[in-house]
Structures are given as C-alpha cells and as structure tokens.
XYZ file of C-alpha atoms in Angstrom:
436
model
C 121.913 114.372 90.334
C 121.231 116.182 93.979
C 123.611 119.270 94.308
C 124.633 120.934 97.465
C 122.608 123.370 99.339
C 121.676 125.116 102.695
C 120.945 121.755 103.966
C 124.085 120.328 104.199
C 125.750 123.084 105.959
C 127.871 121.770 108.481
C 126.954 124.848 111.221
C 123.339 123.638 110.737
C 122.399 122.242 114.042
C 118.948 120.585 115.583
C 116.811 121.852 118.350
C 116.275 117.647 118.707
C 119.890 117.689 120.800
C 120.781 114.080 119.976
C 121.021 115.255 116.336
C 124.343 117.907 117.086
C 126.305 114.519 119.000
C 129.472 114.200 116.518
C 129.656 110.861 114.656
C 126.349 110.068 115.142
C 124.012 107.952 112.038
C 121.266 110.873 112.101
C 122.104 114.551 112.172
C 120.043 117.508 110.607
C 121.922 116.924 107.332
C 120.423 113.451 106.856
C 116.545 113.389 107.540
C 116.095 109.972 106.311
C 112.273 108.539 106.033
C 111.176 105.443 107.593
C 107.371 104.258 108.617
C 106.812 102.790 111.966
C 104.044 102.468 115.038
C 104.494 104.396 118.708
C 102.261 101.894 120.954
C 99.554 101.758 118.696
C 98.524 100.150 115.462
C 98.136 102.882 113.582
C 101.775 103.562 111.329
C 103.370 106.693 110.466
C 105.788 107.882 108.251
C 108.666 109.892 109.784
C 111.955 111.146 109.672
C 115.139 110.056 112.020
C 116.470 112.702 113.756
C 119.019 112.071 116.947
C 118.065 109.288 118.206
C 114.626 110.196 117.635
C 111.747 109.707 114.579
C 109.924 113.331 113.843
C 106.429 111.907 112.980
C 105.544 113.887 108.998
C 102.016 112.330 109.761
C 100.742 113.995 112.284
C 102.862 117.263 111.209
C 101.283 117.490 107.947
C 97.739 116.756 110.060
C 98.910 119.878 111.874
C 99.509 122.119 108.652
C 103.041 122.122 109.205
C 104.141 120.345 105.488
C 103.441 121.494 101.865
C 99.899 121.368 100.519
C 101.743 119.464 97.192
C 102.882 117.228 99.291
C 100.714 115.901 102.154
C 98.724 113.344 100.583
C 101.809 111.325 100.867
C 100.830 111.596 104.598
C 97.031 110.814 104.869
C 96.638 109.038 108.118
C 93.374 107.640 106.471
C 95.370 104.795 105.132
C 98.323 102.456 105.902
C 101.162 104.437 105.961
C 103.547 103.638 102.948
C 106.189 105.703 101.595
C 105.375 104.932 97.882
C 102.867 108.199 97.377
C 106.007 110.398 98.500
C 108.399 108.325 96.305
C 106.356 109.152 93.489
C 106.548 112.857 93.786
C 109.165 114.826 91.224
C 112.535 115.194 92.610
C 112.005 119.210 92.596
C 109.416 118.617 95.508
C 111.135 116.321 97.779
C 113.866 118.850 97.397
C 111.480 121.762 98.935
C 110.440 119.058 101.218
C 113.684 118.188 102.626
C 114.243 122.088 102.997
C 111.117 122.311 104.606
C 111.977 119.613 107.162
C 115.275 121.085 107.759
C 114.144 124.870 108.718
C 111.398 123.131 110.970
C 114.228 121.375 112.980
C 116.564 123.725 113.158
C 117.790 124.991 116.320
C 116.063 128.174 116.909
C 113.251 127.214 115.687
C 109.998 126.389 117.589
C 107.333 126.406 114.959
C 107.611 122.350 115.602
C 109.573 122.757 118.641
C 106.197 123.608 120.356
C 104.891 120.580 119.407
C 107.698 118.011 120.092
C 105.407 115.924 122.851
C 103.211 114.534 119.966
C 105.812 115.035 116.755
C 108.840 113.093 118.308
C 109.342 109.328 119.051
C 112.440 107.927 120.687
C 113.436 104.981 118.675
C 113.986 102.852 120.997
C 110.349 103.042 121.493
C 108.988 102.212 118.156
C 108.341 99.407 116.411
C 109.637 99.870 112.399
C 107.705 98.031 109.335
C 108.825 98.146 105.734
C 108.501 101.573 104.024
C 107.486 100.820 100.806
C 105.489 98.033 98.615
C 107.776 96.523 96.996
C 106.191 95.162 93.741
C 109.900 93.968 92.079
C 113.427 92.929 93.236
C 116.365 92.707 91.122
C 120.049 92.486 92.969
C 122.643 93.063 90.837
C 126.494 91.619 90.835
C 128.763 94.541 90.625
C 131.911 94.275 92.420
C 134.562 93.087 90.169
C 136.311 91.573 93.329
C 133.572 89.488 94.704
C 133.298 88.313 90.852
C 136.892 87.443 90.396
C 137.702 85.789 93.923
C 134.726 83.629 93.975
C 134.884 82.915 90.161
C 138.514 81.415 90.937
C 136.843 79.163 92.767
C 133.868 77.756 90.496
C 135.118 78.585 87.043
C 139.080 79.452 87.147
C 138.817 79.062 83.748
C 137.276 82.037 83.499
C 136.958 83.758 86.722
C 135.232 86.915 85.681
C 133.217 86.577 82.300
C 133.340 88.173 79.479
C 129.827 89.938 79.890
C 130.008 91.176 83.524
C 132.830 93.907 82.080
C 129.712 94.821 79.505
C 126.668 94.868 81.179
C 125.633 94.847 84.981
C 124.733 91.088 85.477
C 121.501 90.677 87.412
C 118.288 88.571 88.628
C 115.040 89.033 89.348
C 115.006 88.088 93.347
C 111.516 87.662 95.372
C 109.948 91.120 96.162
C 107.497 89.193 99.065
C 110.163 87.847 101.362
C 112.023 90.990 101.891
C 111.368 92.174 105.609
C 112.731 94.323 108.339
C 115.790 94.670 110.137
C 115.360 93.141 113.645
C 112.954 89.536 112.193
C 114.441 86.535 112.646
C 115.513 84.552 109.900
C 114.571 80.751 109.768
C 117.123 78.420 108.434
C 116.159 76.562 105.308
C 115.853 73.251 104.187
C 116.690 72.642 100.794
C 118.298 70.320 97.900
C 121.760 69.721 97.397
C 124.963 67.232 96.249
C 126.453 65.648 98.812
C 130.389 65.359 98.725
C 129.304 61.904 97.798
C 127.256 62.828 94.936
C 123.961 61.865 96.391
C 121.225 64.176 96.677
C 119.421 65.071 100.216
C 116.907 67.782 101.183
C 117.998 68.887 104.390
C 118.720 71.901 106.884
C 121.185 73.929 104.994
C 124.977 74.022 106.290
C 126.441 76.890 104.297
C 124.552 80.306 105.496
C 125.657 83.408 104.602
C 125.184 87.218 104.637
C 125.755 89.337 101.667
C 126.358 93.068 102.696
C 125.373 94.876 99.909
C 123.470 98.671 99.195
C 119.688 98.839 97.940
C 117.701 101.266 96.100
C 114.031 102.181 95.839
C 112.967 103.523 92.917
C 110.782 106.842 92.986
C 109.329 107.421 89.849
C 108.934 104.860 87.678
C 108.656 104.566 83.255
C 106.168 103.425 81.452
C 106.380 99.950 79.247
C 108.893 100.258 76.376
C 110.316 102.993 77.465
C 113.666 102.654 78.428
C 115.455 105.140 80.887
C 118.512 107.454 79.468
C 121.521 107.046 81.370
C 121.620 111.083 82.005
C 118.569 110.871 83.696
C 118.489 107.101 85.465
C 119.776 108.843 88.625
C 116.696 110.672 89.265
C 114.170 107.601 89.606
C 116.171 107.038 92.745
C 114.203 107.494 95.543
C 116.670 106.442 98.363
C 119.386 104.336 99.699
C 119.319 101.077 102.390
C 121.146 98.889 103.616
C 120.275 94.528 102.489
C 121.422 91.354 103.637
C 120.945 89.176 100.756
C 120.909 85.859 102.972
C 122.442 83.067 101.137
C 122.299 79.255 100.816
C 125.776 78.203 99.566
C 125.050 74.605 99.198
C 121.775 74.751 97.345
C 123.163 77.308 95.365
C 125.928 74.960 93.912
C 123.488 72.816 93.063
C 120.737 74.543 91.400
C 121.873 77.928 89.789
C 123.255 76.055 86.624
C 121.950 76.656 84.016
C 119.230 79.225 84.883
C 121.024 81.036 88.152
C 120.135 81.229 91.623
C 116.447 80.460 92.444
C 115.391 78.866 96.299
C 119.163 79.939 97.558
C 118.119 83.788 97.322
C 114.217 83.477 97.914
C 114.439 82.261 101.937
C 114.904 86.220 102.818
C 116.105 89.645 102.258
C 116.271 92.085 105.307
C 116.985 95.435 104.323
C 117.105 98.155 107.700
C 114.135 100.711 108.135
C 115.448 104.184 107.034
C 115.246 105.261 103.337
C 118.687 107.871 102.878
C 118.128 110.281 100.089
C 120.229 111.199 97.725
C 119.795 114.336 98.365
C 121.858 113.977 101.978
C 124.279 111.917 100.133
C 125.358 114.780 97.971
C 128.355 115.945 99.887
C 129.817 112.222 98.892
C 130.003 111.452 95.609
C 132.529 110.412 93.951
C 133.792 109.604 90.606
C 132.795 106.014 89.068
C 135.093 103.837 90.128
C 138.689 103.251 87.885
C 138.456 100.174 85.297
C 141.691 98.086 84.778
C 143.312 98.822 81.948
C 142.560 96.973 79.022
C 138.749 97.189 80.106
C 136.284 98.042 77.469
C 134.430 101.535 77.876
C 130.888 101.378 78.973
C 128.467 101.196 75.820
C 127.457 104.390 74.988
C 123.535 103.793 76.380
C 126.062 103.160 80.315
C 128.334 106.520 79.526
C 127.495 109.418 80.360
C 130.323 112.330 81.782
C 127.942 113.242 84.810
C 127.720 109.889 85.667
C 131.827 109.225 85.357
C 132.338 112.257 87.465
C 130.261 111.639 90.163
C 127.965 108.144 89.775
C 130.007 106.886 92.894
C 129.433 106.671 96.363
C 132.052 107.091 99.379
C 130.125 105.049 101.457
C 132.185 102.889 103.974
C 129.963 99.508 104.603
C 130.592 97.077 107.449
C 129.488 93.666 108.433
C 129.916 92.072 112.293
C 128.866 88.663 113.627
C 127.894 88.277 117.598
C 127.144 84.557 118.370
C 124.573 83.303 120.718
C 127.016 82.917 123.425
C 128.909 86.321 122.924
C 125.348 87.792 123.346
C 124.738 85.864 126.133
C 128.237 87.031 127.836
C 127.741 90.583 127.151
C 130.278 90.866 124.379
C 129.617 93.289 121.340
C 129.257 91.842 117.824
C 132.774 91.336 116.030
C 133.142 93.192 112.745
C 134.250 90.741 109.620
C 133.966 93.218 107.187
C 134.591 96.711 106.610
C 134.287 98.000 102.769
C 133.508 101.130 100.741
C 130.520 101.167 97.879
C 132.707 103.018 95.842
C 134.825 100.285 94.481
C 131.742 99.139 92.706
C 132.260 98.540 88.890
C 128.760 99.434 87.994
C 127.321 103.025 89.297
C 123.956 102.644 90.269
C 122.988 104.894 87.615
C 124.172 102.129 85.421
C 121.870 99.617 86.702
C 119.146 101.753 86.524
C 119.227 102.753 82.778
C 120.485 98.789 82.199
C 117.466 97.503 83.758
C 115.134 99.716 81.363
C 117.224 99.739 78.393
C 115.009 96.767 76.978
C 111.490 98.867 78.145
C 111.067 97.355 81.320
C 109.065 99.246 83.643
C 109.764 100.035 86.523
C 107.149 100.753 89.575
C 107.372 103.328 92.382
C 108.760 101.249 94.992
C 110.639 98.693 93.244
C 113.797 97.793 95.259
C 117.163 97.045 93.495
C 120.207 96.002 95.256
C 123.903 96.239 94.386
C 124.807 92.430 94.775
C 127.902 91.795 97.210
C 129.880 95.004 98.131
C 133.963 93.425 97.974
C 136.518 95.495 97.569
C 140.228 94.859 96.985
C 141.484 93.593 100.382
C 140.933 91.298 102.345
C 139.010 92.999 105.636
C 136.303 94.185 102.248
C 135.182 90.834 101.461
C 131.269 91.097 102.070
C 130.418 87.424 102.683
C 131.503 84.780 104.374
C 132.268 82.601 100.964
C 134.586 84.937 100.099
C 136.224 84.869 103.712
C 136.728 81.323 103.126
C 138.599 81.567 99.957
C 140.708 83.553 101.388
C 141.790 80.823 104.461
C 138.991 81.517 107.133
C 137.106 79.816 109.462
C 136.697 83.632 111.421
C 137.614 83.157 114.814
C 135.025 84.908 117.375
C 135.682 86.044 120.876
C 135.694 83.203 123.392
C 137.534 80.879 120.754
C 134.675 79.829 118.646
C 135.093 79.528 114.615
C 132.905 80.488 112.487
C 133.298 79.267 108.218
C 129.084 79.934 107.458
C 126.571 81.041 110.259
C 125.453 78.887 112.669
C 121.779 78.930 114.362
C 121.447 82.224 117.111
C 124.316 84.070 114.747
C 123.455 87.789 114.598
C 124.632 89.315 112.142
C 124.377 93.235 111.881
C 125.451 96.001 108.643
C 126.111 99.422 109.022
C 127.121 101.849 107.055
C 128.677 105.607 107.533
C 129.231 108.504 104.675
C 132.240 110.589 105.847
C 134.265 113.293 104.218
C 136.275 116.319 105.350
C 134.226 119.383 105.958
C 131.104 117.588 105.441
C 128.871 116.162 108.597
C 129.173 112.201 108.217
C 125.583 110.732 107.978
C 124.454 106.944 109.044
C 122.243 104.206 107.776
C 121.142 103.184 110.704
C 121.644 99.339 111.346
C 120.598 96.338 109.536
C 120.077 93.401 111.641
C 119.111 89.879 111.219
C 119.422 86.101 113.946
C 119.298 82.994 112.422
C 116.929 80.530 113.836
C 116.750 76.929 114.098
C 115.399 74.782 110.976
C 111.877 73.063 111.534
C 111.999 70.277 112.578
C-alpha cells in the first residue's frame, strides 16, 4: 500500500502554471499517465499536468528519466503503457519522484525544454493506454445489489453469496475504447411485454458509473495472490462506463449471466491515476451491517480493513442532443463516493487469483456499479427508475434510459482536508443511432 511522501506536499507547486489553479483534476500531486498523438501519428506516453500532457517519451529520449526505467518509453514502438506497468512498485515510486522534482516550480532542468515536452490537451488526440488482454467487472455495491434485486428477485434481493465473495464476470477486453468514441446503439434479442421475441434496436440504454483498475504486475498460473499483497499488482485507477442493454439483459443473463448486454462497449477515460497520488485518501473498508459475516480469512487482512477504501466522490451527468445544441451544460444525475463499496479492491484482486488465475500486465478490472445509500448515488439509470424517475432534463424533456445523441459524461474528484484534491479527468461517451 503507497504511503505518503514529499510528493504529496500540499506547498509543492508546478512551473506548468495551470497545475497551481485550486480545484483543478491535475496538479503536481497527481501526475497521472496517459498515451496520446500531438498532430502526428506517432503516440507518446505522458503525464497530465495543468491542463497540459508532459511528453515521458521524448524526455527519456532526452536523458531526462531513469536508465531502469526508459525502455518503458522507446519511441521505436507503439507507445503502450504495459512495459511501465510491469515495473516493481519501488521504481514507479522513484519515478513519480523523479517526475515531480522535474516539474517543480523552480526548476528548469525540463523547464528549458517545455516547447517540445508539453502538449495542451486540448490539442491531442488520446488512445487507450494499455493492451488489455482480460476484463472482469465486478458487482460490489451492496446498494445497487439490494435496490435492483427488489426488483427481479424480492425474494431474495441480495444473495446469499454476494456477502461472501465479490460476484463477477468475465466482460470483453476488445470492445473497451476511449473516452470521446461514439457509441452505436445495439440491436439485440428480447421478450416483448407480450411474450414474443424480436431482435430489434434496443430501448433500455444505460450507463453504469463505476471505477477500473489495471493491473501492473501480474502472477503466474496457479498461483493465487495473498490478500496482504493484492494491492500492489495495481497499476492505476480510471474511470468506465459499463454501457448497458436493459432489455436484452432480462432476457438472456439467466442462467449463465450477462453476455451481448455488456459486450456492445466499455469506455473507460484516458488517464491512468496511481495509487501512489491516491494515498492522501484512503480510507477504511467500508462498515458491514450487522449481522454480516466477516470476510473469509484469504479477503481479511488488518491493512486492508484500515485503509482498502477509497474517498473518491464519483459523478454521472446527461446533456441531450438539444441541450448541446442550445448551449446548456450536461445535467448531473448522479453524484456518489467509491467508498461505500462492500468489496475493497484489494478484495477483488486476491478473489480473482485465489483459484490460480493469472493475471496479465494490463488486465483491466472494474468495480461494477458505484450506488451508494441515497438516492442522488444511484449510478445508473435502472436504479433511477426504481426509485420513481423518468429524470427530467433542462428544456422539459424526460429521460427513463438514453435516447440516441445522449451524452453522457463521469467524473470523479479525491478531496480531503489538508490534502490537494486530484481529478480523473472526464469520461465521455454519445450514443448514436442503430443501423439501419
């Protein structure tokens, strides 16, 4: 588990000026990695600073980074953060620190070369930063769980198992993309109210806002990964919209789960947060009801109780084609905080590998649908109806699942007194039209 050092000192301020603005996503004390391309084909891995990207390959062409790590940077090949993932935690550490001193105000060692080393992000186009081999999303919010189970089995709203284990499936790694595509409605099966069955445009959309994970270093076959340590294959944090087909889900996850109504897309936004930077806010695991079963000792360990959470406020907002075409901002729907979680992250981890499964550098794992207890924290718009939607939008239109031109954009802010509050960036998907 990261601990606190010089780099999260809240004095610590950028020569990149955008970086010292108060409230903003991307101070000194965040540095999170992305890859993207400045006019040109060629991609780079960086680092967001400001409202800027610090470009690591060309500063480790110019001597400027570690020797242990810059073949993480070699512009020889298509720029990928899965070398650097790789690394051991102890030298992304010096890296970070590295990064840090050569931004600091004060400082012109890179200052001196800013007109080739920094990129305005408005300016640059952003591509996925890993290969992704596997995706798993996870269900761990207890809420999510119990409202929607009311709904589909009030028998037994939350089973049995999801207090044991963190419940999970194996999602498709090759459709997740980057925020700003366009997502294409799908066609698929489904039961009509009627009880016949049509394969059609679907009418039940829906977002899921929920946190992923890369994995850095992975474990080899059979050998699972100890809950002490299952924090430390975690590369880095991003936000995911786990896009949703309602109606084809009713229909085909029984008995096997959800297959085609997960599959169409999964848009996760560009920049990978450490958790290095995230130190300054974690936070104990959340609180289980009473009567709750412990976690199995293989889930438990102290560390992780004390501080497996995160204090990470999440928020979803919805601008329609026509607010975006009068000017008006996106409406937020949802505003929630990861740490309400049942499951730490940790948990999933060493859960995924308890059986031997390996993981690979660049895996991606997702927390499933971030609810919390009230009502402004439910994290999809399924949920929202349970709880008596349609959402009305500015300009008097309703809104019960998205509807074609729908934008829908996540964000996401850490924040805690005497600590600088760190971003995510945005996440950002439209919904287009079916085929015809």
């Amino acid at each position: 588990m990261s601990k606190l050092n010089e780099t999260h000192d809240p004095a610590r301020m950028s020569w990149v000026e955008s970086a010292n603005v108060s409230g903003g996503d991307f101070p000194i004390q965040n540095l999170p990695f992305c890859v993207f391309s400045a006019g040109d084909a060629n991609s780079r891995i960086g680092v967001a600073i400001g409202d800027h990207v610090f470009d690591l390959t060309t500063a480790s062409a110019t001597g400027l980074l570690p020797a242990d790590v810059q073949d993480a940077f070699d512009a020889s090949r298509p720029a990928s953060l899965n070398a650097l993932m790789d690394k051991d935690p102890k030298v992304l550490s010096a890296l970070r620190l590295r990064l840090s001193n050569l931004l600091l105000k004060g400082n012109d060692e890179a200052a001196k070369h800013a007109g080739k080393l920094l990129f305005a992000q408005k300016e640059v186009r952003f591509q996925l930063p890993a290969s992704i081999g596997g995706f798993t999303d996870f269900f761990t919010s207890l809420y999510h769980t119990e409202r929607m189970g009311k709904v589909t089995r009030p028998d037994n709203a939350v089973p049995l198992n999801f207090r044991y284990l963190p419940i999970a499936y194996n999602s498709r790694a090759s459709s997740v993309r980057i925020s700003g595509e366009e997502v294409r409605r799908p066609k698929g099966q489904r039961q009509n109210p009627d009880e016949t069955i049509s394969f059609e445009p679907t009418g039940s959309l829906d977002y899921e806002l929920e946190l992923g994970a890369f994995i850095g270093q992975g474990n080899e076959l059979g050998e699972p990964i100890p809950i002490g340590s299952a924090a430390d294959h975690v590369f880095g944090y991003c936000l995911l919209n786990d896009w949703s087909v309602r109606d084809q889900q009713r229909w085909e996850a029984f008995p096997l789960g959800p297959f085609l109504a997960k599959t169409l897309s999964t848009t996760i936004s560009p920049f990978i947060v450490t958790p290095e930077a995230l130190a300054p806010f974690r936070t104990p695991a959340s609180t289980r009801p009473e009567g709750d079963p412990a976690p199995l000792p293989y889930l438990h360990s102290d560390q992780d109780q004390r501080e497996g959470g995160l204090d990470l406020i999440m928020e979803a907002y919805i601008q329609s084609d026509a607010m975006r075409k009068r000017g008006d901002e996106a409406m937020r729907i949802t505003r929630t905080n990861f740490k309400d979680m049942y499951w730490t992250v940790a948990q999933m981890v060493a859960h995924h590998a308890s059986n031997g499964c390996n993981f690979r550098t660049g895996d991606l794992i997702a927390s499933g649908t971030t609810s919390g207890p009230t009502d402004e924290s439910r994290a999809c718009l399924a949920e929202i109806a349970v709880g008596g939607g349609p959402i009305e939008l500015p300009g008097g239109e309703k809104r019960t699942w998205l509807e074609d031109g729908d934008t829908v954009v996540f964000r996401a802010k850490a924040e805690k007194p005497g600590a600088v509050s760190i971003g995510f960036g945005e996440c950002v998907g439209r919904i287009l039209p079916a085929h015809p």
